[in-house]
GROMACS .gro file of C-alpha atoms in nm:
model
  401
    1UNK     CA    1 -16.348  -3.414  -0.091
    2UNK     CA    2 -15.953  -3.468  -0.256
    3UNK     CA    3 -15.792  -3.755  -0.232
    4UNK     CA    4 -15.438  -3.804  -0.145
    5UNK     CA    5 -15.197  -3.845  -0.451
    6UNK     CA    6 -15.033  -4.114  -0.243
    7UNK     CA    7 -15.100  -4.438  -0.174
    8UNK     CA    8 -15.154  -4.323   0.198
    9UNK     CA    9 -15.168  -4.006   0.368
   10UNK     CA   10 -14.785  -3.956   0.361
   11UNK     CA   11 -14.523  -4.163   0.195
   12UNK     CA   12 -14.309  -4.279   0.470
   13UNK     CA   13 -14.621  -4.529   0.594
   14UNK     CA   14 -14.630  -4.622   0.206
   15UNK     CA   15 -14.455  -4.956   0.249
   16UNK     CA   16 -14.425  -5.244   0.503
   17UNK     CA   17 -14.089  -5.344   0.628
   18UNK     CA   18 -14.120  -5.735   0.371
   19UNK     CA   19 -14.117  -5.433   0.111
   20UNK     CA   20 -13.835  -5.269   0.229
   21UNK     CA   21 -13.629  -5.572   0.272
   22UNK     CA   22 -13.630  -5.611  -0.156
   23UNK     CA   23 -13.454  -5.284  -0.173
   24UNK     CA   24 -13.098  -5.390  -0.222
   25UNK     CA   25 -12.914  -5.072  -0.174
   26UNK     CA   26 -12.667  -5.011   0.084
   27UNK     CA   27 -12.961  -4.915   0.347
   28UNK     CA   28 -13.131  -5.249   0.356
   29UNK     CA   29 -12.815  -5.444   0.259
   30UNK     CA   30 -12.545  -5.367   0.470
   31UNK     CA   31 -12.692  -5.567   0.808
   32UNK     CA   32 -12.791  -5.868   0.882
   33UNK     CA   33 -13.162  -5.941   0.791
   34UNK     CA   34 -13.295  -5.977   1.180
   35UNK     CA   35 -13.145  -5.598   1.265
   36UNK     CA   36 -13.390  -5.293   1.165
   37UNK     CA   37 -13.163  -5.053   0.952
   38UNK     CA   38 -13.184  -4.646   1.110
   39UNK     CA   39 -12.871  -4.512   1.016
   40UNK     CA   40 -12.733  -4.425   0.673
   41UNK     CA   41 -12.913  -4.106   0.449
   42UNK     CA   42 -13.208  -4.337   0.313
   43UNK     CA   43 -13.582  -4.241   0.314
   44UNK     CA   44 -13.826  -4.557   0.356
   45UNK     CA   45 -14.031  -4.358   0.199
   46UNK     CA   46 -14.235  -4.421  -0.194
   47UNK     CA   47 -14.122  -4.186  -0.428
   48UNK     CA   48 -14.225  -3.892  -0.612
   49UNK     CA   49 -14.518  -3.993  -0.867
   50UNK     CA   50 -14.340  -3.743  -1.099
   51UNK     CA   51 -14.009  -3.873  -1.061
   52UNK     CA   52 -14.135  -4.233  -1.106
   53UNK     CA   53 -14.324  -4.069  -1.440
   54UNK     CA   54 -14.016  -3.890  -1.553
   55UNK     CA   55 -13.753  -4.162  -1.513
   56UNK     CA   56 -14.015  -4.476  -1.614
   57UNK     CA   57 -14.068  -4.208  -1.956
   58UNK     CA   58 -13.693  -4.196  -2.025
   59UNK     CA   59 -13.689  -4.538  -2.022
   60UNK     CA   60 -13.959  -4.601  -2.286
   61UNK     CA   61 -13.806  -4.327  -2.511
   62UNK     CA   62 -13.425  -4.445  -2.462
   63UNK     CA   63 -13.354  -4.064  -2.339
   64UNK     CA   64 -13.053  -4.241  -2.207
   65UNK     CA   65 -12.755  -4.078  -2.318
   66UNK     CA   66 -12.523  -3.782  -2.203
   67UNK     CA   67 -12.699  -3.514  -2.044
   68UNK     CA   68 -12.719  -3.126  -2.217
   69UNK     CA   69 -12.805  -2.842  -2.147
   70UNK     CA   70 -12.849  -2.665  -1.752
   71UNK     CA   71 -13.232  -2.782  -1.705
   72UNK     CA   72 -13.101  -2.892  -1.330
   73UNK     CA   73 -12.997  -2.516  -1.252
   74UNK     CA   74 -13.272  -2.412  -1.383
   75UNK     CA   75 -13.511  -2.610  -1.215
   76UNK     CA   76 -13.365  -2.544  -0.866
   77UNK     CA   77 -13.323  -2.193  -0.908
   78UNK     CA   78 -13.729  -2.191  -0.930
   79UNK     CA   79 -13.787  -2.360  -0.627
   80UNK     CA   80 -13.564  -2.167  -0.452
   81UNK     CA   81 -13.713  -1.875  -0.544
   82UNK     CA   82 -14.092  -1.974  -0.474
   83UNK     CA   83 -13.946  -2.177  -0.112
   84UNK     CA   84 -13.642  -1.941  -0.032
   85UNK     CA   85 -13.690  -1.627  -0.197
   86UNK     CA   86 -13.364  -1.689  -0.359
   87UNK     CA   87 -13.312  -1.557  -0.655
   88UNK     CA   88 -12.975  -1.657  -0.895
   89UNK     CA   89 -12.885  -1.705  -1.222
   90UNK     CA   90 -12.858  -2.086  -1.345
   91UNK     CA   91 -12.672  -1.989  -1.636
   92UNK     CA   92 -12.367  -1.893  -1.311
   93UNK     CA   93 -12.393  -2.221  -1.166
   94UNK     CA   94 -12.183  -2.506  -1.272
   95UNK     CA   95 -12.284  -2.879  -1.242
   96UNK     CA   96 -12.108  -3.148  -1.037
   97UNK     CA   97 -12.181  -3.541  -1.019
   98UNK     CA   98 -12.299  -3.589  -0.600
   99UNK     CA   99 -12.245  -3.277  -0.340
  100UNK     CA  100 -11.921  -3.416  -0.122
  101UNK     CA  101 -11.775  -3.468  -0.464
  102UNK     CA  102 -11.910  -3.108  -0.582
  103UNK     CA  103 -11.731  -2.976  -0.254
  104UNK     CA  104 -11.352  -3.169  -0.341
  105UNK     CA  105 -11.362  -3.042  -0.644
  106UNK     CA  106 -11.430  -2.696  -0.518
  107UNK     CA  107 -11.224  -2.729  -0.230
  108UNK     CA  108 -10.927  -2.811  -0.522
  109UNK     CA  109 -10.963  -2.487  -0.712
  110UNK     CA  110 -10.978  -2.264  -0.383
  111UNK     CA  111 -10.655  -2.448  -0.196
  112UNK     CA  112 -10.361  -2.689  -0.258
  113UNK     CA  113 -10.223  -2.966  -0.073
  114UNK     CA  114 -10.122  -2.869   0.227
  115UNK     CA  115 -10.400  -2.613   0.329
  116UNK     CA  116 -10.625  -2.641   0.616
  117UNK     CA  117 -10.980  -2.698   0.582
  118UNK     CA  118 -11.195  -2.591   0.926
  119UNK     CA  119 -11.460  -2.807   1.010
  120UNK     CA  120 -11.719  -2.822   1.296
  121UNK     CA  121 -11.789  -3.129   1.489
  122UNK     CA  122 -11.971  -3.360   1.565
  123UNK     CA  123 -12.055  -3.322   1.125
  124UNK     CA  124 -12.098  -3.527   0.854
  125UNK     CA  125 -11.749  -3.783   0.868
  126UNK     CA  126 -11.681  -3.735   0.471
  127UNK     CA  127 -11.611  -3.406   0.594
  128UNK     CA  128 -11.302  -3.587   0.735
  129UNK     CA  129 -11.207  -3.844   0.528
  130UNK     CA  130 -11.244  -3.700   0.162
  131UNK     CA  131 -11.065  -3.351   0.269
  132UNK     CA  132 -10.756  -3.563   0.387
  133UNK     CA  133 -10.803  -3.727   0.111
  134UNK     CA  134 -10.706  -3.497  -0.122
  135UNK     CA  135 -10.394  -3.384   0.128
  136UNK     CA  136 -10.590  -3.054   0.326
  137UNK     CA  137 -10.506  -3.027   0.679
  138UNK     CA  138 -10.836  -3.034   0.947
  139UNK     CA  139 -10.870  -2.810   1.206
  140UNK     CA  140 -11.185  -2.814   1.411
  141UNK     CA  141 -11.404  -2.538   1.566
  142UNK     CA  142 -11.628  -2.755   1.763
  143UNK     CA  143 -11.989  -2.669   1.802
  144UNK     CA  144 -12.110  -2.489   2.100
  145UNK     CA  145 -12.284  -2.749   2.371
  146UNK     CA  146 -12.632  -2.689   2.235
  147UNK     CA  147 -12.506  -2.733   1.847
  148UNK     CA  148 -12.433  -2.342   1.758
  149UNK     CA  149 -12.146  -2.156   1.549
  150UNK     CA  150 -11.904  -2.112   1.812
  151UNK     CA  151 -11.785  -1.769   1.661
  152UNK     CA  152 -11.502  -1.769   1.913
  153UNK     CA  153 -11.353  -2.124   1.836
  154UNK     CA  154 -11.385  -2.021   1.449
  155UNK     CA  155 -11.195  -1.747   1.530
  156UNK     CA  156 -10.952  -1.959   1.665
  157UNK     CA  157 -10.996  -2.210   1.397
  158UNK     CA  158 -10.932  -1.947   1.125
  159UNK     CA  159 -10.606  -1.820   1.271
  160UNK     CA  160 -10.445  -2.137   1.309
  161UNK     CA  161 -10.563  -2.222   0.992
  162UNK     CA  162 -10.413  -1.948   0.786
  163UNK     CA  163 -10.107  -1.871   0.980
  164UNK     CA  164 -10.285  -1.526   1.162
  165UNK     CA  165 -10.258  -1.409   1.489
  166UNK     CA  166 -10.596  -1.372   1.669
  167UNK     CA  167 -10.572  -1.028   1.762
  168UNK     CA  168 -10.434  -0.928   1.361
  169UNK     CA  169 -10.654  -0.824   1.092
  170UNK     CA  170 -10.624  -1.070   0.791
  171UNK     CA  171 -10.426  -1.364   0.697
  172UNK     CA  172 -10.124  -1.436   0.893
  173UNK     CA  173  -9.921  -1.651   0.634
  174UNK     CA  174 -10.083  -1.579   0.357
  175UNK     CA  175 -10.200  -1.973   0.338
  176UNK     CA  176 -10.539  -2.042   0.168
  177UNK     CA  177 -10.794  -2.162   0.385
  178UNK     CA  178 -11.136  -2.320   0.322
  179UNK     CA  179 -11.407  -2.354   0.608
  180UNK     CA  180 -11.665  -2.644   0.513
  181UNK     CA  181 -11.975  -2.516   0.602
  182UNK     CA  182 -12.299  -2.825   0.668
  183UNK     CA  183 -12.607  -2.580   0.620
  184UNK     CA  184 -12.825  -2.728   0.787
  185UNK     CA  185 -12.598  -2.944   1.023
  186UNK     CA  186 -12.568  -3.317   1.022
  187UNK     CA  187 -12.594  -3.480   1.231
  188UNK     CA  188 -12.746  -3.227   1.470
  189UNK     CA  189 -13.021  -3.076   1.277
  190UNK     CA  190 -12.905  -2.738   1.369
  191UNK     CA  191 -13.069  -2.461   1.122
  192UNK     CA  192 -12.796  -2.168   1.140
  193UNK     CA  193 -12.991  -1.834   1.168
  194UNK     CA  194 -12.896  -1.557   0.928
  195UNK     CA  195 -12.729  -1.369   1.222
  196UNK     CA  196 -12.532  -1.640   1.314
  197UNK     CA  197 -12.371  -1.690   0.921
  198UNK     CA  198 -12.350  -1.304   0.925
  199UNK     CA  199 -12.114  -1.362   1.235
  200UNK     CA  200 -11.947  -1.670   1.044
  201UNK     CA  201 -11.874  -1.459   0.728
  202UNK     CA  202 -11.746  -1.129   0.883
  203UNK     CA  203 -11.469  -1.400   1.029
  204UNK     CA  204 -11.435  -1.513   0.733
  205UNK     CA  205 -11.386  -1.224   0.499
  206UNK     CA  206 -11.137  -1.102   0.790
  207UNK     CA  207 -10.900  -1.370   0.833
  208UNK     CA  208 -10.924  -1.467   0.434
  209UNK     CA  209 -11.087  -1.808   0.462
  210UNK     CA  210 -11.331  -1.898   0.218
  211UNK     CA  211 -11.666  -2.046   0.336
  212UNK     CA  212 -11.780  -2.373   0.088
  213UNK     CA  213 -12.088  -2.488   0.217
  214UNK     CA  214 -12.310  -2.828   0.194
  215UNK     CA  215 -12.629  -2.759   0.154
  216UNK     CA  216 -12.804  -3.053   0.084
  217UNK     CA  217 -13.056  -3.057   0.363
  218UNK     CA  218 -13.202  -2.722   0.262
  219UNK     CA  219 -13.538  -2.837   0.168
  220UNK     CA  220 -13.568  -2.973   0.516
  221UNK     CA  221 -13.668  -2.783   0.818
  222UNK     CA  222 -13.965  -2.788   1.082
  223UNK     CA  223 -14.218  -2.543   1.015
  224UNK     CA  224 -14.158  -2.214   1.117
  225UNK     CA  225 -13.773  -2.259   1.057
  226UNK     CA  226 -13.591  -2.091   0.803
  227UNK     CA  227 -13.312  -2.232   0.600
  228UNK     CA  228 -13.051  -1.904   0.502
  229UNK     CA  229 -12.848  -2.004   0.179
  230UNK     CA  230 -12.473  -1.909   0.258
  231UNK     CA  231 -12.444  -1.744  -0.060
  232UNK     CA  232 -12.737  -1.471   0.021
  233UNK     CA  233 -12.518  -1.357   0.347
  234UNK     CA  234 -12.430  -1.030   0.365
  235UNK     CA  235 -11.992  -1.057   0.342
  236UNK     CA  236 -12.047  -1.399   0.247
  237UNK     CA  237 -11.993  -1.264  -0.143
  238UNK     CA  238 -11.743  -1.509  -0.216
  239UNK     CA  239 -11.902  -1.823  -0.089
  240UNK     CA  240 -12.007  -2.106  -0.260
  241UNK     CA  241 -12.290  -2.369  -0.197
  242UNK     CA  242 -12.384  -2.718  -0.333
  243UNK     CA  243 -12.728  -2.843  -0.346
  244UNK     CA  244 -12.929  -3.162  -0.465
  245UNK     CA  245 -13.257  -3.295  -0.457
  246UNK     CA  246 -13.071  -3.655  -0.369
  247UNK     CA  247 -13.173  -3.588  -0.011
  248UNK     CA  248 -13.546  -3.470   0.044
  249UNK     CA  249 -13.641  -3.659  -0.209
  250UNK     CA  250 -13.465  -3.971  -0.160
  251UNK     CA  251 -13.250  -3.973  -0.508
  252UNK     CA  252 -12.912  -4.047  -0.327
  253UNK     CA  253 -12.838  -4.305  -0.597
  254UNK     CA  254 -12.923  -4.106  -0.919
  255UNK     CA  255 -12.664  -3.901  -0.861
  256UNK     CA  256 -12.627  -3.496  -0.964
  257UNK     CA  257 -12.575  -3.166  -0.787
  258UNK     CA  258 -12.530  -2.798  -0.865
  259UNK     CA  259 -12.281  -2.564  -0.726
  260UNK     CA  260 -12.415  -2.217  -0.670
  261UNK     CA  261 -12.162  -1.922  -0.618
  262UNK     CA  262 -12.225  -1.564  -0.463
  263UNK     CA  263 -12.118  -1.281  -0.706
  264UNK     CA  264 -11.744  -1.259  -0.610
  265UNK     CA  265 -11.737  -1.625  -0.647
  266UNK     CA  266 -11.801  -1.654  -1.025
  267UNK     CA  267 -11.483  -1.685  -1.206
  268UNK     CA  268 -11.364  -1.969  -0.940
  269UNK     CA  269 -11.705  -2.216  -1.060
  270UNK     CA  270 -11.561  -2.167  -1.380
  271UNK     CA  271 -11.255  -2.302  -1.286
  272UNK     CA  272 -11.402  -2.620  -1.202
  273UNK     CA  273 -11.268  -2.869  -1.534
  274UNK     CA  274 -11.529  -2.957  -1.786
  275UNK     CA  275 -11.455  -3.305  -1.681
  276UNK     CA  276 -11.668  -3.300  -1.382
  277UNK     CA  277 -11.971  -3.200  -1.537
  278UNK     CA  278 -11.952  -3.498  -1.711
  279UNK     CA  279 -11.972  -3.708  -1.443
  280UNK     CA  280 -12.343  -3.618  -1.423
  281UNK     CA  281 -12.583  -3.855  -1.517
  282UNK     CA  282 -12.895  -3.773  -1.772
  283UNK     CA  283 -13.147  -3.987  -1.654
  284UNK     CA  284 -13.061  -3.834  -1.281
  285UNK     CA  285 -13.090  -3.486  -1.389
  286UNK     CA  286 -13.427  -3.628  -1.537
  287UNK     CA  287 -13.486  -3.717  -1.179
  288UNK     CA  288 -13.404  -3.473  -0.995
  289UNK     CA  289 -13.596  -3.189  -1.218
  290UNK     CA  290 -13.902  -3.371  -1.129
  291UNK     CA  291 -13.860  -3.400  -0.778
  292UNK     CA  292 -13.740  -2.940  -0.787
  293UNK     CA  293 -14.065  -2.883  -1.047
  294UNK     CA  294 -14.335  -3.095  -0.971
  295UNK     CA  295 -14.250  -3.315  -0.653
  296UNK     CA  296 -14.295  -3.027  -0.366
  297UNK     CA  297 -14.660  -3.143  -0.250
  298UNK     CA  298 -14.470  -3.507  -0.187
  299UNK     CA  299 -14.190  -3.321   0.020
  300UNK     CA  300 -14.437  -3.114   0.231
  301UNK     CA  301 -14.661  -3.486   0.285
  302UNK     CA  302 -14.287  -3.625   0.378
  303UNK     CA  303 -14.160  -3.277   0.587
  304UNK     CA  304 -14.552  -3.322   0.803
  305UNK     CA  305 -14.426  -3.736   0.859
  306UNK     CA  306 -14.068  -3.623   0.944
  307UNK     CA  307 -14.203  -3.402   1.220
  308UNK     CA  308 -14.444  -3.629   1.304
  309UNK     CA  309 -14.156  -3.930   1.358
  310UNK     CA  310 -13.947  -3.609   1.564
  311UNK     CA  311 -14.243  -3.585   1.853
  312UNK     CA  312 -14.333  -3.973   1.826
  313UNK     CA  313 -13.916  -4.059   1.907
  314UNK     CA  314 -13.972  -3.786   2.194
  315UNK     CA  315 -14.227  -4.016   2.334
  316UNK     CA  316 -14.104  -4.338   2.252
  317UNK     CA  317 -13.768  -4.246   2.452
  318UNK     CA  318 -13.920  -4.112   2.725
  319UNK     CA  319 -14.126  -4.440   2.744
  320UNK     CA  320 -13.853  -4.701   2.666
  321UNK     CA  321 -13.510  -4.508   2.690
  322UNK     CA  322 -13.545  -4.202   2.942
  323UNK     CA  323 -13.205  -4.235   3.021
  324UNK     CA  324 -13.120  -4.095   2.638
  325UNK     CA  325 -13.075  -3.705   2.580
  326UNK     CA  326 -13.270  -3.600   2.209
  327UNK     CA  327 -13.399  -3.277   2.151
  328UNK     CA  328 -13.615  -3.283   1.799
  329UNK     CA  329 -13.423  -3.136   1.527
  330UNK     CA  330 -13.496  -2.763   1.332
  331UNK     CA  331 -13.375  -2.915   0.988
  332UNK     CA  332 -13.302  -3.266   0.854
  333UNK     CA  333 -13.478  -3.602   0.940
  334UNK     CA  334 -13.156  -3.720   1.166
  335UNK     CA  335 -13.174  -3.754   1.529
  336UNK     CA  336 -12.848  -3.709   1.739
  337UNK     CA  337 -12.861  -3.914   2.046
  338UNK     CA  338 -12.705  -3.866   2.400
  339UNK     CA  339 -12.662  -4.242   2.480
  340UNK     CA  340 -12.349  -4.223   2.662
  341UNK     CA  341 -12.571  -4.363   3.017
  342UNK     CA  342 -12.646  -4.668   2.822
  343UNK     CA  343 -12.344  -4.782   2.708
  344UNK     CA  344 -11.978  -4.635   2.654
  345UNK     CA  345 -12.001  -4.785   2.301
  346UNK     CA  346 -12.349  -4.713   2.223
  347UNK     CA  347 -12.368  -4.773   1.824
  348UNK     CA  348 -12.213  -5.153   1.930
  349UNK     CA  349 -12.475  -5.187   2.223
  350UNK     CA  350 -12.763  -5.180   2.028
  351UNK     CA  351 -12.658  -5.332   1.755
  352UNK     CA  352 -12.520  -5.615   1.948
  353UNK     CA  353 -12.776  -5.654   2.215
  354UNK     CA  354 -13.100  -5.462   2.014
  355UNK     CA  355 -13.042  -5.578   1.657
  356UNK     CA  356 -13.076  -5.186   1.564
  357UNK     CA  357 -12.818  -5.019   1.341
  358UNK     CA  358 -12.792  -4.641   1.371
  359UNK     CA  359 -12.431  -4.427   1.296
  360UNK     CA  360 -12.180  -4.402   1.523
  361UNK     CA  361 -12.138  -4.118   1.687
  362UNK     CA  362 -11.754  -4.146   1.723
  363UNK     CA  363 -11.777  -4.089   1.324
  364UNK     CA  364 -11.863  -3.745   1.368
  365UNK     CA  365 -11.525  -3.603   1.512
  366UNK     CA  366 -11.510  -3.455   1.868
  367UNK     CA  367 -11.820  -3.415   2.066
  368UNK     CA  368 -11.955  -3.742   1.879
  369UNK     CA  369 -11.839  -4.013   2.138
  370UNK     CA  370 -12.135  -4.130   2.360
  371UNK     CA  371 -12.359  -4.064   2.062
  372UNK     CA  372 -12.564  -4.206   1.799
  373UNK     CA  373 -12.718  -4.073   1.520
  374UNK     CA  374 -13.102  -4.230   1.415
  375UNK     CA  375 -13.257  -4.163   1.095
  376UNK     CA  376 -13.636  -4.088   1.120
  377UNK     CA  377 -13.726  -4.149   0.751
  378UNK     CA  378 -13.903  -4.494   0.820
  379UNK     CA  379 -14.276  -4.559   0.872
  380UNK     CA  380 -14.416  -4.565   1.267
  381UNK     CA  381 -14.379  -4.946   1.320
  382UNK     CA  382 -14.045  -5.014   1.239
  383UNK     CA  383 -13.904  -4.673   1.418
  384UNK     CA  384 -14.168  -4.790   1.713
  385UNK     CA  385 -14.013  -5.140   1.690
  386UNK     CA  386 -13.649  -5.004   1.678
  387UNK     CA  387 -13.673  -4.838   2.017
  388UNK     CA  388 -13.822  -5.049   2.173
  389UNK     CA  389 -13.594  -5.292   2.098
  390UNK     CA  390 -13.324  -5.058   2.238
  391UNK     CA  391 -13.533  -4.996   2.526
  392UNK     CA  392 -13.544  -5.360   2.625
  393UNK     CA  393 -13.123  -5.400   2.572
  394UNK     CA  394 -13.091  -5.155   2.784
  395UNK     CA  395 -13.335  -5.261   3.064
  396UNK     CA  396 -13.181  -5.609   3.009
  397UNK     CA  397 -12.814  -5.479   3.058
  398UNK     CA  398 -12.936  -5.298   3.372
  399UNK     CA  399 -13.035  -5.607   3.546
  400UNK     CA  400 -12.783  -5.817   3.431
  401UNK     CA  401 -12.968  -6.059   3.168
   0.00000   0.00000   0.00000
């Protein structure tokens, strides 16, 4: 008989909600202590023996100084390679402090101010703010009602965005254009297929827009589902993708990334200043190698509780919130909520009147108002307790208490 290498059969039911309350990032911090925290990027989860091993060894040795060398690359490229079937070279890759600040800094060396960067909403609201940021116009190409590429709003997007007419062959103005890619989708969950980024990047390559993709949800999807890296698309050559392990396994705040380009895309990583790689910390990279080389039975214990937490919301909704549209998610442990029958300010309601903190949907750009988004990386109580306590607001409002 084996034994679990956990305390319990999967890390997200490793620790009780007093434990989570010592935590004193942003997560656990930012609310008041009676309101259950399901919104920002956090995993209640216990980490990684090997990560805990790696980091608690740096400490005892003082391997705390500037990182060296491209161990991160190469750690990632062999995971993607046994997971994906992705095969690239680390030594191509070029090392960034945290993925939205990987994508800026990409984003800077493939436009100017001025530019227009094409997004599609409802997605991740840095996608917003730090593009404007650094002076790019937005343009949206909304998702399609059930959370697909809309080819023909891209279309759309990708004219207006480079000065083309939609019925010429390549770039209008000859303005540089950069559509941010969120492979998979947040908040959505939405896994593009490799047809549908075929689609995206024959659009692409014909209006002149580059595609610059966030990839930081790769490592997770629902079984069965496969994640497509951008830069493995057939006319997609030129693309570029940032990963991190910050996400699956929960090393948001030890922060370090890697941007990987496609073969056309080389000489425009190494425009990226020597600066930012500096902005990567050692004892992350330390981290993070542990998590890509030795941590993948943790992330398949966490991927089984993610999907578990997917079907167990199903239920809990239709019990205490039928009123509220979810669909479980292909990728990512985010759940996008249709709450617009509860309240016209949903994210307010249940804080408010449920002591529950989830995103606001309004965040996410068009499509988002009337929505929430709820983060399923939490053990069964407190997500059971959470709605629940929305269920009860809303049953309350109904009647007038």
């Amino acid at each position: 008989m084996t034994t679990s290498p956990f305390a319990t059969d999967n890390p997200l039911d490793a620790l009780t909600q007093d434990e989570l309350r010592r935590r004193t990032s942003l997560k656990w911090r930012a609310y008041a202590p009676d309101v259950l925290p399901l919104w920002v990027a956090e995993m209640d989860v216990e980490l990684a023996p090997p990560v805990i091993e790696a980091v608690t060894a740096a400490m005892r040795t003082g391997d705390t100084g500037y990182d060296y060398g491209n161990t991160y690359a190469e750690a990632l490229a062999d995971l993607a390679k046994r997971r994906w079937d992705w095969s690239f070279d680390p030594e191509g890759t070029r090392m960034v402090p945290d993925v939205m600040l990987g994508l800026m800094e990409v984003l800077k060396v493939l436009t100017g101010p001025g530019d227009a960067v094409v997004v599609s909403p409802p997605v991740y609201p840095p996608f917003f703010g730090f593009t404007q940021n650094e002076g790019r116009r937005i343009v949206t190409a909304p998702l399609t009602a059930d959370f697909r590429l809309d080819l023909d709003a891209l279309d759309a997007a990708f004219a207006d965005a480079t000065g083309a007419t939609l019925n010429g062959t390549g770039p209008g103005s000859g303005r540089r254009a950069v559509y941010l890619l969120c492979n998979p989708h947040n908040p959505t969950g939405t896994v593009h297929t490799r047809a549908e980024l075929e689609g995206l990047a024959a659009l692409a390559r014909r209006h002149g827009v580059r595609i610059v993709s966030d990839e930081i949800h790769a490592p997770i999807t629902a079984p069965g589902v496969a994640y497509t890296p951008i830069v493995t698309v057939a006319g997609a050559e030129d693309s570029i993708a940032v990963l991190s392990a910050s996400k699956a396994w929960n090393l948001a705040g030890l922060k370090a990334a890697v941007a990987v380009g496609g073969p056309e895309a080389a000489d425009d990583l190494r425009r990226i200043p020597e600066e930012v790689v500096h902005g990567v910390g050692h004892v992350s990279v330390i981290a993070h190698v542990a998590a890509l080389t030795q941590g993948t039975v943790w992330l398949d214990a966490v991927l089984r509780g993610i999907r578990r937490n997917k079907l167990l919301l199903a239920d809990l909704l239709e019990e205490h919130l039928p009123q509220v549209r979810y669909e479980p998610t292909q990728g990512t442990y985010l759940a996008w909520l249709d709450a617009s029958s509860v309240a016209d300010d949903p994210y307010r309601f249940f804080l408010d009147r449920a002591k529950v903190a989830l995103n606001d949907g309004r965040h996410f750009g068009p499509g988002g108002a009337g929505h929430v988004r709820l983060n399923l990386a939490t053990n069964q109580e407190v997500l059971t307790e959470a709605v629940r306590r929305m269920g009860q607001a809303a049953k309350d409002a109904s009647t007038g208490r």
